[in-house]
mmCIF file of C-alpha atoms in Angstrom:
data_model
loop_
_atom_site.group_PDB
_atom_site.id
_atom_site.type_symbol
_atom_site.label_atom_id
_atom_site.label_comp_id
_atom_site.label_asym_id
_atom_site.label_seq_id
_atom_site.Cartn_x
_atom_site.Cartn_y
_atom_site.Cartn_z
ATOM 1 C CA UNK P 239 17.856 47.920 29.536
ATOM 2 C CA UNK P 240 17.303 44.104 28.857
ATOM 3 C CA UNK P 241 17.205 42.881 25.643
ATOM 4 C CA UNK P 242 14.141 41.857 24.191
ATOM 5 C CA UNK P 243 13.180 38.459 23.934
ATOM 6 C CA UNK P 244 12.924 36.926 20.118
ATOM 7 C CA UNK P 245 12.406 33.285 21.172
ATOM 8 C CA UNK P 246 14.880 30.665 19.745
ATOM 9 C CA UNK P 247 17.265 31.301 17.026
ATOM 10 C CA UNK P 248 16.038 29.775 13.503
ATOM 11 C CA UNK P 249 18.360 29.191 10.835
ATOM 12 C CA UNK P 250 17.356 28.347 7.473
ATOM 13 C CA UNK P 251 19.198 26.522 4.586
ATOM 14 C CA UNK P 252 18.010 25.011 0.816
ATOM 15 C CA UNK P 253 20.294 22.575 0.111
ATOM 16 C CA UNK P 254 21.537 22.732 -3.927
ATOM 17 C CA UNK P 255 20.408 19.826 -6.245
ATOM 18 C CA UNK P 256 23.666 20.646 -7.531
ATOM 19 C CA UNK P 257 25.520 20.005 -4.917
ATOM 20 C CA UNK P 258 27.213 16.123 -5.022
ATOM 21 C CA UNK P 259 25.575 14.096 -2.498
ATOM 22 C CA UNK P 260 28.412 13.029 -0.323
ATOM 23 C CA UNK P 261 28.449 17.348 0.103
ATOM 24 C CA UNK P 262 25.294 16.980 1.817
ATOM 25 C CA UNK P 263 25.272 14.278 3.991
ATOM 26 C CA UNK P 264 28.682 16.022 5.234
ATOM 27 C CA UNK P 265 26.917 19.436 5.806
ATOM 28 C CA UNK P 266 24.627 17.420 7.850
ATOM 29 C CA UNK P 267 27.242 15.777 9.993
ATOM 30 C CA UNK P 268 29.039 19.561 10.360
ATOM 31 C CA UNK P 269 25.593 20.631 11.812
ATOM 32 C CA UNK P 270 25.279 17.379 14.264
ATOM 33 C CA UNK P 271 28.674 18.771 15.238
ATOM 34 C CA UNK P 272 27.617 21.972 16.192
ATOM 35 C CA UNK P 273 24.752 20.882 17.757
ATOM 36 C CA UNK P 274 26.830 18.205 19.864
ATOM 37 C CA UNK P 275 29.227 21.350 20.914
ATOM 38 C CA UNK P 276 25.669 23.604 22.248
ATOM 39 C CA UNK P 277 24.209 22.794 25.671
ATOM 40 C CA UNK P 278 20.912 24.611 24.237
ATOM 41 C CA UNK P 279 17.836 21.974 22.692
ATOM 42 C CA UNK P 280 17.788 21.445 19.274
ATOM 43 C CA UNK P 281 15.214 20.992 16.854
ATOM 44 C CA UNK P 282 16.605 20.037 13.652
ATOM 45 C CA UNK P 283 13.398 20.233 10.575
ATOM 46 C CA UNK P 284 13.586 19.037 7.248
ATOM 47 C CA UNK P 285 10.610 19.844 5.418
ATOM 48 C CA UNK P 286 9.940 19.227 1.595
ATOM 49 C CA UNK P 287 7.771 17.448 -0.553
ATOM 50 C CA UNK P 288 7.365 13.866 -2.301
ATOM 51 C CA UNK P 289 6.571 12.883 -5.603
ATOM 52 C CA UNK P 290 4.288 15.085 -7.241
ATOM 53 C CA UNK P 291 3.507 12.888 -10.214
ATOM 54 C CA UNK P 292 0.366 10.646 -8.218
ATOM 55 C CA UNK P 293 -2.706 11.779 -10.464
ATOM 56 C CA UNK P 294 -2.991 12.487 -14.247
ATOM 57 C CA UNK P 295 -5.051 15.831 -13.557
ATOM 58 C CA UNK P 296 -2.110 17.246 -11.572
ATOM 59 C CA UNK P 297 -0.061 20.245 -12.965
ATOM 60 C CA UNK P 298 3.202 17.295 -13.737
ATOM 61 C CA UNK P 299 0.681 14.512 -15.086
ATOM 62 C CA UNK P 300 1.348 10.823 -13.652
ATOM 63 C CA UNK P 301 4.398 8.583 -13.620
ATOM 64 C CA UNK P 302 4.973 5.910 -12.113
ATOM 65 C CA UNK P 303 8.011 6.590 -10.167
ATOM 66 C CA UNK P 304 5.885 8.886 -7.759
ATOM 67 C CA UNK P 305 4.599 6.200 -5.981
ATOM 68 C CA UNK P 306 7.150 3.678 -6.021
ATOM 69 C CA UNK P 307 10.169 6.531 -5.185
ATOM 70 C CA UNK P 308 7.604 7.434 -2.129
ATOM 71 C CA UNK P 309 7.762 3.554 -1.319
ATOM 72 C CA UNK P 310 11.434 3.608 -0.569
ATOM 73 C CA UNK P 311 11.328 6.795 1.197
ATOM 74 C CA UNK P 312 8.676 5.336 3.561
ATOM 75 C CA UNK P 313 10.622 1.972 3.828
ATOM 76 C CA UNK P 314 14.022 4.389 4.749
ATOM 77 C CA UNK P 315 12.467 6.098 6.938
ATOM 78 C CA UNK P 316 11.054 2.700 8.982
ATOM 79 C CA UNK P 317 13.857 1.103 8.493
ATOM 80 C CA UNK P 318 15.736 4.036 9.976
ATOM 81 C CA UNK P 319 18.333 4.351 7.507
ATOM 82 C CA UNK P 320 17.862 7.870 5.562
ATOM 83 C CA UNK P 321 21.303 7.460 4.415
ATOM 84 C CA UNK P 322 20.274 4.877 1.627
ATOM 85 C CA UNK P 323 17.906 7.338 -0.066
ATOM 86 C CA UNK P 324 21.212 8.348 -1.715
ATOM 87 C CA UNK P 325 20.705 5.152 -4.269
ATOM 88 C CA UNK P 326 18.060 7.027 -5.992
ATOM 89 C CA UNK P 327 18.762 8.521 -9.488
ATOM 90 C CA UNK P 328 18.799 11.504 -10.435
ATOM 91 C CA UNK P 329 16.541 10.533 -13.450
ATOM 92 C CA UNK P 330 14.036 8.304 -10.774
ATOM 93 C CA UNK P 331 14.065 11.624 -8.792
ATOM 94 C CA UNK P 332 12.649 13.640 -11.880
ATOM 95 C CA UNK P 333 10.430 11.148 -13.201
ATOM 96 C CA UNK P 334 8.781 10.888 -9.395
ATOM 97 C CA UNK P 335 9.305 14.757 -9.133
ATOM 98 C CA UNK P 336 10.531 14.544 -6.037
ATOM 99 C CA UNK P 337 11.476 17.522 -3.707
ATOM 100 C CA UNK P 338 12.565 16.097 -0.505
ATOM 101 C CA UNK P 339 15.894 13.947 -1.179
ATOM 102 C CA UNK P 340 18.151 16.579 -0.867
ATOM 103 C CA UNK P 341 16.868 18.128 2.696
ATOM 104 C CA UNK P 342 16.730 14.326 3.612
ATOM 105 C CA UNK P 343 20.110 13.811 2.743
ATOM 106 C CA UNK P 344 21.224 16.627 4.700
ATOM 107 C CA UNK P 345 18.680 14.768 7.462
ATOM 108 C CA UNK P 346 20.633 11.363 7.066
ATOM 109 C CA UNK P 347 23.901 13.222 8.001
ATOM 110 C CA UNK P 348 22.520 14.880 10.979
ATOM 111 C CA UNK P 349 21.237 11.965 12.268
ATOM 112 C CA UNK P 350 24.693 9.451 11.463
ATOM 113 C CA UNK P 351 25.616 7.514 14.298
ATOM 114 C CA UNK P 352 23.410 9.650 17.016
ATOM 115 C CA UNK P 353 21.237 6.582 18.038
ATOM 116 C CA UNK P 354 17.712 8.402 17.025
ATOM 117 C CA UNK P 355 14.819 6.523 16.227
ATOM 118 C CA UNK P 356 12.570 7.088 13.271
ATOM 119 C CA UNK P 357 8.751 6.979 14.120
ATOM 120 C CA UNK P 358 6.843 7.201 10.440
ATOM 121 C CA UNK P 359 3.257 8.917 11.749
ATOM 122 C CA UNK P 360 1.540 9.059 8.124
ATOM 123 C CA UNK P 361 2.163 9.019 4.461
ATOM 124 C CA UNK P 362 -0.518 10.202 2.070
ATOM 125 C CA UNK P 363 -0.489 11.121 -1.108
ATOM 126 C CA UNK P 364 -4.606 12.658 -1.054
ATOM 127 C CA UNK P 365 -3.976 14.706 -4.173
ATOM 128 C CA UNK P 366 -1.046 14.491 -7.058
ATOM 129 C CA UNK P 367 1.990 14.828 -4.284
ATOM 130 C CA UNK P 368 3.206 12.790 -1.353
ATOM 131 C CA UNK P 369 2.949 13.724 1.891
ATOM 132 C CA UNK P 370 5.118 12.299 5.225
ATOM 133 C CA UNK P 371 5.232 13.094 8.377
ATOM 134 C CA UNK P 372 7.836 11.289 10.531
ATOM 135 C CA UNK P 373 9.969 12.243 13.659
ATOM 136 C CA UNK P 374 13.420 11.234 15.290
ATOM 137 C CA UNK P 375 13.781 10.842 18.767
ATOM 138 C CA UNK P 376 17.003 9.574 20.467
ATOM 139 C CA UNK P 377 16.590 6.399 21.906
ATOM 140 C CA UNK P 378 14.441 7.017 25.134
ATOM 141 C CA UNK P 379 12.112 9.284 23.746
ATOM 142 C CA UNK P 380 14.178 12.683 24.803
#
């Protein structure tokens, strides 16, 4: 009998805070290589959160760095150059309490020298965390 359809494959990874940085934006090449070696469409997600320090009444109080750490991310992301995200501290990153460097890192890898285009559609922050939503496209909109 045929095998039953399960849609796409998904496959899921955290990336460590512990890991050093160069290991992630190599993990993120190793997938672009995989990808590059598949004939099937790829959709490559990195979700997470920004700083989570915005408001006072928030469960981590205010800082700061929140909003100014969100700043560069935004400004990376139009600029198109993920990669430089790796200049923030590990100290900024806790003082903004900051989720999303390491998945972006991983991001900046997969994205090296493929020609994609950032798009930045929104950032928010409407209650104590940023929010972004951005996508990549290669050049031509495929």
């Amino acid at each position: 009998p045929p095998e039953e359809d399960l849609g796409p494959p998904v496959v899921l990874m955290t990336p460590s805070r512990a890991l050093p940085r160069p290991a992630l934006l190599e993990a993120g090449r190793a997938i672009a290589a995989a990808i590059a070696a598949d004939s099937r469409k790829v959709a490559f997600v990195a979700s997470c959160d920004w700083g989570h320090r915005h408001l006072e009444s928030g469960p981590y109080g205010y800082h700061p760095a929140s909003a100014e750490v969100d700043a560069e991310i935004v400004a990376a992301i139009q600029a198109n150059d993920l990669a430089s995200l790796d200049s923030i501290t590990d100290e900024r990153a806790a003082d903004a309490a900051i989720d999303g460097l390491w998945q972006t890192l991983v991001l900046a890898g997969v994205l090296e020298g493929t020609g994609f285009q950032a798009d930045l559609m929104i950032y928010e922050a409407p209650n104590y965390y940023g929010m972004i939503v951005a996508s990549f496209a290669p050049d031509g909109g495929q």
